[in-house]
Tab-separated table of C-alpha atoms in Angstrom:
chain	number	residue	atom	x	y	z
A	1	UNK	CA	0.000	0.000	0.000
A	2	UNK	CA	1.748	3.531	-0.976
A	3	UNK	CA	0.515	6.521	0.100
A	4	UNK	CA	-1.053	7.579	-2.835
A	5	UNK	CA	-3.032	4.753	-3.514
A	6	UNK	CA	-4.859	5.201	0.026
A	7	UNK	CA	-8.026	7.221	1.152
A	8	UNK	CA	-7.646	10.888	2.362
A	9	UNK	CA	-8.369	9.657	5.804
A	10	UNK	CA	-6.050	6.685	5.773
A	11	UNK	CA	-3.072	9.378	4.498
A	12	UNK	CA	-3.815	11.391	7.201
A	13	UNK	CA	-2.930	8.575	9.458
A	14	UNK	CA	0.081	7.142	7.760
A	15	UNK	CA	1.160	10.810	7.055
A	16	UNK	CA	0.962	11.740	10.559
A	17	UNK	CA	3.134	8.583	11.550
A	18	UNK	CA	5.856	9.017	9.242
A	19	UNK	CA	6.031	12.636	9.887
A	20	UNK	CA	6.188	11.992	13.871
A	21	UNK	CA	9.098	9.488	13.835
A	22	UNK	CA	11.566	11.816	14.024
A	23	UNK	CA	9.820	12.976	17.345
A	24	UNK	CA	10.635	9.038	18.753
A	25	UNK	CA	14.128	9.829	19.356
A	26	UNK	CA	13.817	12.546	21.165
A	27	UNK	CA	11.135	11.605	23.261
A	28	UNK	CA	12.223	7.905	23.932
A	29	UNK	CA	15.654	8.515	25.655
A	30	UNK	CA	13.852	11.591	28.195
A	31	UNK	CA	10.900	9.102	28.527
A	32	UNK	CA	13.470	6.411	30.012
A	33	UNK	CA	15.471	8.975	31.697
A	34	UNK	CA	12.020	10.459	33.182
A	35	UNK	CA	10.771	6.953	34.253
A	36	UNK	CA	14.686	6.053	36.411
A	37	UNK	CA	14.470	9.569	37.809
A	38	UNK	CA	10.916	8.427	39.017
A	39	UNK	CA	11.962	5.399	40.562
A	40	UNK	CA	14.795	7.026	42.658
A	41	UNK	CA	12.378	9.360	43.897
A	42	UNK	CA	10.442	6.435	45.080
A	43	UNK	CA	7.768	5.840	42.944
A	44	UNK	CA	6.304	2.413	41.957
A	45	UNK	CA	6.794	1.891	37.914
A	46	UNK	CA	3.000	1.605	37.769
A	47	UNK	CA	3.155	5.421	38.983
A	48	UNK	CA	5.212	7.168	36.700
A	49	UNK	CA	3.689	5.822	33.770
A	50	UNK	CA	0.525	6.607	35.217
A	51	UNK	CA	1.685	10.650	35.540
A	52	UNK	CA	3.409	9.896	31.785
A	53	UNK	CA	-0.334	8.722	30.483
A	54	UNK	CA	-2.541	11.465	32.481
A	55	UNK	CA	0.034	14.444	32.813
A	56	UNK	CA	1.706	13.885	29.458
A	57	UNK	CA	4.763	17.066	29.530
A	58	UNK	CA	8.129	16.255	30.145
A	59	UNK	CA	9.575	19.232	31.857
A	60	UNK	CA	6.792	19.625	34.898
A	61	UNK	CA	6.606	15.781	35.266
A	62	UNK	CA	10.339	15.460	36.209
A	63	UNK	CA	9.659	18.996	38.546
A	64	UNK	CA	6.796	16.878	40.315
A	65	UNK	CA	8.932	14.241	41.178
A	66	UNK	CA	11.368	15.666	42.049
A	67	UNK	CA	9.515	18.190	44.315
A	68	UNK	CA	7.129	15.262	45.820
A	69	UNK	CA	10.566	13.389	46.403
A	70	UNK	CA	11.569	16.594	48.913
A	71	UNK	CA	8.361	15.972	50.491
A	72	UNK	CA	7.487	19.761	49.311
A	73	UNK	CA	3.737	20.807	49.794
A	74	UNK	CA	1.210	19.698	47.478
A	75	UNK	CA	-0.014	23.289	46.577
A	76	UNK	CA	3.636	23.872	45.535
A	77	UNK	CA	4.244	20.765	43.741
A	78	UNK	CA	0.964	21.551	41.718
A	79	UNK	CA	1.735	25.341	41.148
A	80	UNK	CA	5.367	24.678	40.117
A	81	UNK	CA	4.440	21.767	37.725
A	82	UNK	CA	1.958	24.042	36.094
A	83	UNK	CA	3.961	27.400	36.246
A	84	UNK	CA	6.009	25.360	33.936
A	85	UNK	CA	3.565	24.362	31.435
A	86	UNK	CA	2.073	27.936	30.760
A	87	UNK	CA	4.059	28.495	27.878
A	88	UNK	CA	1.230	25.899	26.333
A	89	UNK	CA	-1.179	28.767	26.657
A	90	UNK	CA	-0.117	29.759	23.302
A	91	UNK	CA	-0.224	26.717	21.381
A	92	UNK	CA	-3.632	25.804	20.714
A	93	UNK	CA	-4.450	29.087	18.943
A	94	UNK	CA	-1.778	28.875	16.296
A	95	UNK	CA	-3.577	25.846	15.171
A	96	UNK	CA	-6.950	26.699	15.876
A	97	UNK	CA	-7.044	28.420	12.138
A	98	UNK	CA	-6.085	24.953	10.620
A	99	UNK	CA	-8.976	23.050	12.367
A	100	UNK	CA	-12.476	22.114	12.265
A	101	UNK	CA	-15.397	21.716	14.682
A	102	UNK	CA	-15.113	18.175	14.986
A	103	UNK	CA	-16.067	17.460	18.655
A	104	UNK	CA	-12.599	15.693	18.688
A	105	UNK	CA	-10.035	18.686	18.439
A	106	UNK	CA	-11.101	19.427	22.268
A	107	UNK	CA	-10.086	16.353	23.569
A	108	UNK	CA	-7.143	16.174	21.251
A	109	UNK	CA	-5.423	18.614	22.926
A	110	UNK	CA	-3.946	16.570	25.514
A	111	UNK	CA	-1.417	15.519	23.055
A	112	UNK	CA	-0.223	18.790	22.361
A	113	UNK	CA	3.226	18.806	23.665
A	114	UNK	CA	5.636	21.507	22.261
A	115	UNK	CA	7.125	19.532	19.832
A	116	UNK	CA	3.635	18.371	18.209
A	117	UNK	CA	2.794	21.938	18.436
A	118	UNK	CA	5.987	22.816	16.254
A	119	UNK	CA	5.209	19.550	13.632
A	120	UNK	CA	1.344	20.409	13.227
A	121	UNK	CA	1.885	24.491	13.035
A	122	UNK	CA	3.608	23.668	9.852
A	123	UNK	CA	2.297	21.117	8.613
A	124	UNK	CA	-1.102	21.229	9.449
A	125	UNK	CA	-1.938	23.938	6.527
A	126	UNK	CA	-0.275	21.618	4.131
A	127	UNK	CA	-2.935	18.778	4.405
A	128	UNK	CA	-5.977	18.595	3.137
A	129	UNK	CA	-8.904	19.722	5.891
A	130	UNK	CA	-9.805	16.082	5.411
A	131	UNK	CA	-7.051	15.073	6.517
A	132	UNK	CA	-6.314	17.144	9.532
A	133	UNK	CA	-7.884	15.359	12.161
A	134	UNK	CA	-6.465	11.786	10.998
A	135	UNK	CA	-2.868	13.319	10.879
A	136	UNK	CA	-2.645	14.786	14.473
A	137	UNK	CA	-4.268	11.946	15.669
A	138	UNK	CA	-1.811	9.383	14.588
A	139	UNK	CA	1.220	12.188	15.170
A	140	UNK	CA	-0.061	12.682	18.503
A	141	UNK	CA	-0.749	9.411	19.672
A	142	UNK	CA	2.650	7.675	18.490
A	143	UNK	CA	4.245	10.163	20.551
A	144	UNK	CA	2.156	9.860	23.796
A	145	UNK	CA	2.394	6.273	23.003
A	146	UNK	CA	5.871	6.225	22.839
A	147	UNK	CA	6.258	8.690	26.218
A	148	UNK	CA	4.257	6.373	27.960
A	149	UNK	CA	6.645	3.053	27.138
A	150	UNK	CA	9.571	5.207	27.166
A	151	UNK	CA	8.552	5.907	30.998
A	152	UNK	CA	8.172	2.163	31.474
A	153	UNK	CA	11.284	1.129	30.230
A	154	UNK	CA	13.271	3.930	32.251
A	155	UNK	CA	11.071	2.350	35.187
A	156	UNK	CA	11.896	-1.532	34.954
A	157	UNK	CA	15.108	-1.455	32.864
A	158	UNK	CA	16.766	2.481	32.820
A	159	UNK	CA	19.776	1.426	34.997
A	160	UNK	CA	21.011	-1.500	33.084
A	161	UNK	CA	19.230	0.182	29.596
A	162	UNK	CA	22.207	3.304	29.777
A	163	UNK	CA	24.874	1.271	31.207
A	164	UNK	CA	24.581	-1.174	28.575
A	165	UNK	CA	24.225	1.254	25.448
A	166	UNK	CA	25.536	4.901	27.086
A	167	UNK	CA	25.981	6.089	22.909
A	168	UNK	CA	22.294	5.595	22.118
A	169	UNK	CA	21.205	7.588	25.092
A	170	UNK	CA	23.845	10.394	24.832
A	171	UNK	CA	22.824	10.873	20.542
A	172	UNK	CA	19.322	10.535	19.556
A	173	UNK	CA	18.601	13.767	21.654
A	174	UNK	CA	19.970	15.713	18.717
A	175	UNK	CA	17.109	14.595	16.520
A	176	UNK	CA	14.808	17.288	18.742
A	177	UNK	CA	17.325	20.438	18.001
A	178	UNK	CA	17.411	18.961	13.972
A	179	UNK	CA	13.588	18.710	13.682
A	180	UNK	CA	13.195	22.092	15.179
A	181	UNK	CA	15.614	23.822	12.797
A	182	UNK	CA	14.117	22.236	9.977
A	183	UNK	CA	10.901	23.367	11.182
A	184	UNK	CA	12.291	27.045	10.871
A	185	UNK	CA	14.774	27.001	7.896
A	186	UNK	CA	11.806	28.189	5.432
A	187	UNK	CA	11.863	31.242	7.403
A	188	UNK	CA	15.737	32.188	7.100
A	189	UNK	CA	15.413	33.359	3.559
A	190	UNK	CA	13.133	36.078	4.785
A	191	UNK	CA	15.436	38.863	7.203
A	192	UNK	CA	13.038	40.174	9.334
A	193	UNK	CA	12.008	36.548	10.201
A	194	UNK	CA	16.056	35.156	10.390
A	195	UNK	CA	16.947	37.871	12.678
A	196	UNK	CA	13.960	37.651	14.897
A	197	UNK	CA	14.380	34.110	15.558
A	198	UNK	CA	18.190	33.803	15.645
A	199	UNK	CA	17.417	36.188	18.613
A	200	UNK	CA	15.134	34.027	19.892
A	201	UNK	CA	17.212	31.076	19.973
A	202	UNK	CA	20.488	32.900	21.296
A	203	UNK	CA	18.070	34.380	23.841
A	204	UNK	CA	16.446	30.797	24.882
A	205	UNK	CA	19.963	29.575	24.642
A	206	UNK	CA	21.754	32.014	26.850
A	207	UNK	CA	18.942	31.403	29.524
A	208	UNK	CA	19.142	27.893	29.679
A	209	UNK	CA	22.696	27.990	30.211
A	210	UNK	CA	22.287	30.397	33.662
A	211	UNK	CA	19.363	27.395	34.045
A	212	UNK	CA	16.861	29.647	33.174
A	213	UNK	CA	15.313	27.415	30.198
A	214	UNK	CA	11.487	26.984	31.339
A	215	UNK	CA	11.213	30.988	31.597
A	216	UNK	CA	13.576	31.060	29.122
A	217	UNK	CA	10.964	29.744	26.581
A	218	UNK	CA	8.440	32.138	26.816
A	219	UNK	CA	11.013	35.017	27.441
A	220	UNK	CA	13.018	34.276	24.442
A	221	UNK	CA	10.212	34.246	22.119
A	222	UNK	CA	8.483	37.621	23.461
A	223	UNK	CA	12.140	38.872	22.644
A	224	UNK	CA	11.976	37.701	19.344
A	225	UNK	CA	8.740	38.909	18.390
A	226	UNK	CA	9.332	42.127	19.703
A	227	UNK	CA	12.498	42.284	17.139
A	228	UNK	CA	10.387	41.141	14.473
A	229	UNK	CA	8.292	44.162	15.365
A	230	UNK	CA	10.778	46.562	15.587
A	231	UNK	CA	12.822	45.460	12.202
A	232	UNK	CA	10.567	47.285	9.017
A	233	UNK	CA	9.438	44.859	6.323
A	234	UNK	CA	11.086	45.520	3.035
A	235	UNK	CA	9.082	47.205	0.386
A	236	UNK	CA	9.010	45.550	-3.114
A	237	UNK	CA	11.358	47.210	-5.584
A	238	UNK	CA	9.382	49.198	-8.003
A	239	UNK	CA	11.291	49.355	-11.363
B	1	UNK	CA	2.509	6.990	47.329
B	2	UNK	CA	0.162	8.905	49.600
B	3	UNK	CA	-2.979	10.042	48.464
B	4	UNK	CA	-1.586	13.681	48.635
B	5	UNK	CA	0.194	12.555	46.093
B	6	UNK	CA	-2.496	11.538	43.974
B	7	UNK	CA	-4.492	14.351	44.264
B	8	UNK	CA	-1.179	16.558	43.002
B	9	UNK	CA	-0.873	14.268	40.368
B	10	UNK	CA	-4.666	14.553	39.491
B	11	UNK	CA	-4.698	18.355	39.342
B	12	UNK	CA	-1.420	18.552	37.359
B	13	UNK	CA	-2.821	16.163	35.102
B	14	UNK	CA	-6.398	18.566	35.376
B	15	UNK	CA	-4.889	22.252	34.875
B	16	UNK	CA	-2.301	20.736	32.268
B	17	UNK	CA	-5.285	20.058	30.198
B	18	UNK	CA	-6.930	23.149	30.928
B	19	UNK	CA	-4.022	25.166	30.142
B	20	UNK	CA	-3.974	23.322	26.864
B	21	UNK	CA	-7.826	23.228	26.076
B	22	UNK	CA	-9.132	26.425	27.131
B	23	UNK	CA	-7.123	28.803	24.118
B	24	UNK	CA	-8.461	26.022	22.022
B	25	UNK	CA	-12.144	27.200	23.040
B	26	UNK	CA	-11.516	30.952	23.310
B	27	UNK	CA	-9.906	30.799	19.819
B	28	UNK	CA	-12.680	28.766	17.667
B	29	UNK	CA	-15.362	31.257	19.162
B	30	UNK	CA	-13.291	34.241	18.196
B	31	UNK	CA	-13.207	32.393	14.633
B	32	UNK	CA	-16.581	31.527	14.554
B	33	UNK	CA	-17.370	35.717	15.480
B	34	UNK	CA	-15.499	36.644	12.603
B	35	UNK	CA	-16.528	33.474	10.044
B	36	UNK	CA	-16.456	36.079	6.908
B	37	UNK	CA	-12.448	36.257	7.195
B	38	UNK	CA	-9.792	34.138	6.342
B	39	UNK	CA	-8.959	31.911	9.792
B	40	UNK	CA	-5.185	33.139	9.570
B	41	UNK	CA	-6.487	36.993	9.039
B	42	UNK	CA	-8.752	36.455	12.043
B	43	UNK	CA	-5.748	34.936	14.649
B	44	UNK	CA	-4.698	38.322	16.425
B	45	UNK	CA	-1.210	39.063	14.721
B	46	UNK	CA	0.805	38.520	17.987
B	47	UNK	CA	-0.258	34.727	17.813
B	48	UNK	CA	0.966	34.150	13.927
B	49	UNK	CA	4.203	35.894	15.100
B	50	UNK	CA	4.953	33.972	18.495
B	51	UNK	CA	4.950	30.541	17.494
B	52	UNK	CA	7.647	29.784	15.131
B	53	UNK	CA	9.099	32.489	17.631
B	54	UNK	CA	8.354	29.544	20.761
B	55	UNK	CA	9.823	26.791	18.504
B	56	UNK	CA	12.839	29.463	17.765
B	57	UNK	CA	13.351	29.477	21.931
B	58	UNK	CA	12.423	25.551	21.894
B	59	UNK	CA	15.719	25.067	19.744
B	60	UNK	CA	17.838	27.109	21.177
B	61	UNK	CA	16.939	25.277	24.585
B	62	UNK	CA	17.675	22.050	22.770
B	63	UNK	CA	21.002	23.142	21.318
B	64	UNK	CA	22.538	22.621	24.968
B	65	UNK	CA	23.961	18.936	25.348
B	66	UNK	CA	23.023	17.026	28.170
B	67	UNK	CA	26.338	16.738	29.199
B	68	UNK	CA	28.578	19.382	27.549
B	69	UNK	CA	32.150	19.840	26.221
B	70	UNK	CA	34.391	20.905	23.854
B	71	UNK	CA	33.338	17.329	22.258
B	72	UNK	CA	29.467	17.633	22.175
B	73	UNK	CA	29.366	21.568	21.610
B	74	UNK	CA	31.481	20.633	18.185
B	75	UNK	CA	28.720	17.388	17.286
B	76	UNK	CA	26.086	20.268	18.217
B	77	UNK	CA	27.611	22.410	15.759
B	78	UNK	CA	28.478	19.756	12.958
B	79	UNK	CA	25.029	17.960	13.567
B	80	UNK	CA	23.335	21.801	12.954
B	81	UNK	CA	25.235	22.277	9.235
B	82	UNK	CA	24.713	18.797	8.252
B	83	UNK	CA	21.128	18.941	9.324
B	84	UNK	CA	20.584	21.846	7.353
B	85	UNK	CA	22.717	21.279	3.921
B	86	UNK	CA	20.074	18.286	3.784
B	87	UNK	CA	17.374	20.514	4.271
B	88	UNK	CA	18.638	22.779	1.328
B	89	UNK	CA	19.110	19.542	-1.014
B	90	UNK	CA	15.853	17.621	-0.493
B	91	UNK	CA	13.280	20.129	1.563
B	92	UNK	CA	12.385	17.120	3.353
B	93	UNK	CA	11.354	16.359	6.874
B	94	UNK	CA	12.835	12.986	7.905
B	95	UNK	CA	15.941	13.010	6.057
B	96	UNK	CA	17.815	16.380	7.222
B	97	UNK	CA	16.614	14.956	10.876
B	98	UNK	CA	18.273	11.741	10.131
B	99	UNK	CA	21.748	13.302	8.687
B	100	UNK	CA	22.195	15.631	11.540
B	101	UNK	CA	21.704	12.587	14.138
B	102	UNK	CA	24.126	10.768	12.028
B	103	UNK	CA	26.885	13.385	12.131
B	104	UNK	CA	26.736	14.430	15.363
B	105	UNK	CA	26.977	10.688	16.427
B	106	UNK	CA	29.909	10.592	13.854
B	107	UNK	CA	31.517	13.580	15.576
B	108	UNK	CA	31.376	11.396	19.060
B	109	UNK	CA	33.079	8.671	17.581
B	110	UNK	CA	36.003	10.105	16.133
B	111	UNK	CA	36.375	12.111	19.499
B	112	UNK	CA	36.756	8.932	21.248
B	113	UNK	CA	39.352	7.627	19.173
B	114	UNK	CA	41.256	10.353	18.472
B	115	UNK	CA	41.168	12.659	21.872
């Protein structure tokens, strides 16, 4: 079966898989990590694939459990762990142009991490409205689905998992920096756009190195956006 | 774990959702107010603006090795060209992905038998 030989809704689906792969090797290796961190904090492996399936974002889940390790209150664990995931805010409007009002979208949004956020905000007006629903769907799910065992292999078998292949672990985080610049390279032939977000990233990148990166997200961008308004768009050449 | 712990757990869970759900719902009735335009001329320009400026601040977050050096700051740098020079030959999704994960592992290697 090829791709073009398949329905629109079928295309969506394979479509959405085999543009979501690349997410697998970024999310795998911080989905183990995420599920050994849990277990030295003392939770049961049952547990932190339960918070991988129901809170579903990497940065706040590895705050939570490693504030509920300190024995920290639970107002603060909660607060914190959200605080965190505010930058999210954001997200669902970008795409909200793209979708329908299928009765699904709302209950989609669980799966909308940052990096499905990136994938769909480009791709997403590419596809066929058809297709839209079929293609997040599948993108979405393989990654939650892949988070989620991720979590449970970090929980039964992290230890001996990244003593036994230390390479694997150490590399395939490079795949989330790649997709995200190939995400953005259509913008760098464009100035306004390549100086606003080099900004951006030297911002974001700056921050996180003072260990500053979950403000650093939102920060960075609000920088960038605010060059992009400052810097005048060109004005066609008139011959 | 205590139940304390499950209830953090369930709220985190709750207002993650929220947080992601509720722009969803203030956005489609702003669309549906203004059902005349275009659905990109009706997102307030900010929006349009910020997020390939959040996936900008995403990368540049995601630039920083987990454990750095001289070693994986030079991958980081190698695995960025690579990454894009495929980008500029095929325009492609998987493959520039694929290259720069290849080269920066290729960078690691060499490291370790030549440093």
């Amino acid at each position: 079966m090829t791709l073009s030989t398949t329905s629109p809704h079928n295309r969506g689906w394979l479509l959405g898989l085999r543009d979501a792969i690349p997410l697998l090797s970024g999310y795998i290796p911080v989905a183990i990590s995420f599920g050994l961190i849990a277990i030295q904090s003392g939770f049961t492996p049952l547990q932190a694939v339960l918070i991988s399936l129901l809170v579903y974002a990497g940065a706040s889940q590895f705050m939570f459990v490693g504030l509920a390790a300190t024995g920290a209150p639970l107002w603060l664990v909660v607060s914190m762990s959200l605080l965190i995931n505010l930058r999210h805010l954001v997200y669902a409007p970008g795409l909200a142009p793209s979708l329908n009002n299928s009765r699904w979208w709302p209950w989609m949004m669980h799966g909308l991490t940052d990096q499905i956020f990136a994938l769909a905000l480009n791709r997403l007006p590419q596809l066929e409205p058809g297709q839209r629903l079929s293609w997040y769907s599948s993108a979405a799910m393989l990654a939650w689905g892949s988070w989620v065992v991720g979590t449970a292999v970090g929980a039964l078998t992290g230890d001996w998992l990244m003593s036994r292949w230390p390479l694997v672990g150490q590399v395939t985080p490079f795949a989330l920096p790649a997709l995200f610049l190939v995400l953005l390279a259509p913008y760098a032939t464009n100035p306004r756009w390549a100086i606003s977000l080099s900004l951006a990233i030297l911002t974001a990148l700056m921050m996180a190195l003072y260990g500053l990166s979950n403000i650093g997200i939102p920060l960075a961008a609000i920088c960038g956006a605010l060059c992009f308004q400052l810097i005048k768009p060109r004005r066609p050449q008139h011959v | 774990m205590s139940d304390h712990v499950w209830l953090a757990v369930a709220l985190t869970a709750l207002g993650t959702f929220l947080i992601r759900l509720l722009p969803l719902l203030w956005m489609q009735r702003r669309l549906a107010r203004r059902q005349g335009e275009n659905g990109v001329e009706a997102l307030p320009p900010w929006l349009s603006i910020l997020g390939p400026m959040m996936i900008a601040a995403m990368l540049g977050v995601s630039l920083i090795p987990a454990s750095p050096s001289a070693t994986t700051w030079l991958a980081t740098l190698v695995g960025v060209i690579v990454t894009l020079l495929v980008w500029r030959q095929l325009r492609s999704l998987g493959w520039p992905v694929l290259g720069g994960v290849a080269s920066y592992t290729a960078v690691i290697l060499l490291a370790r038998l030549f440093v």
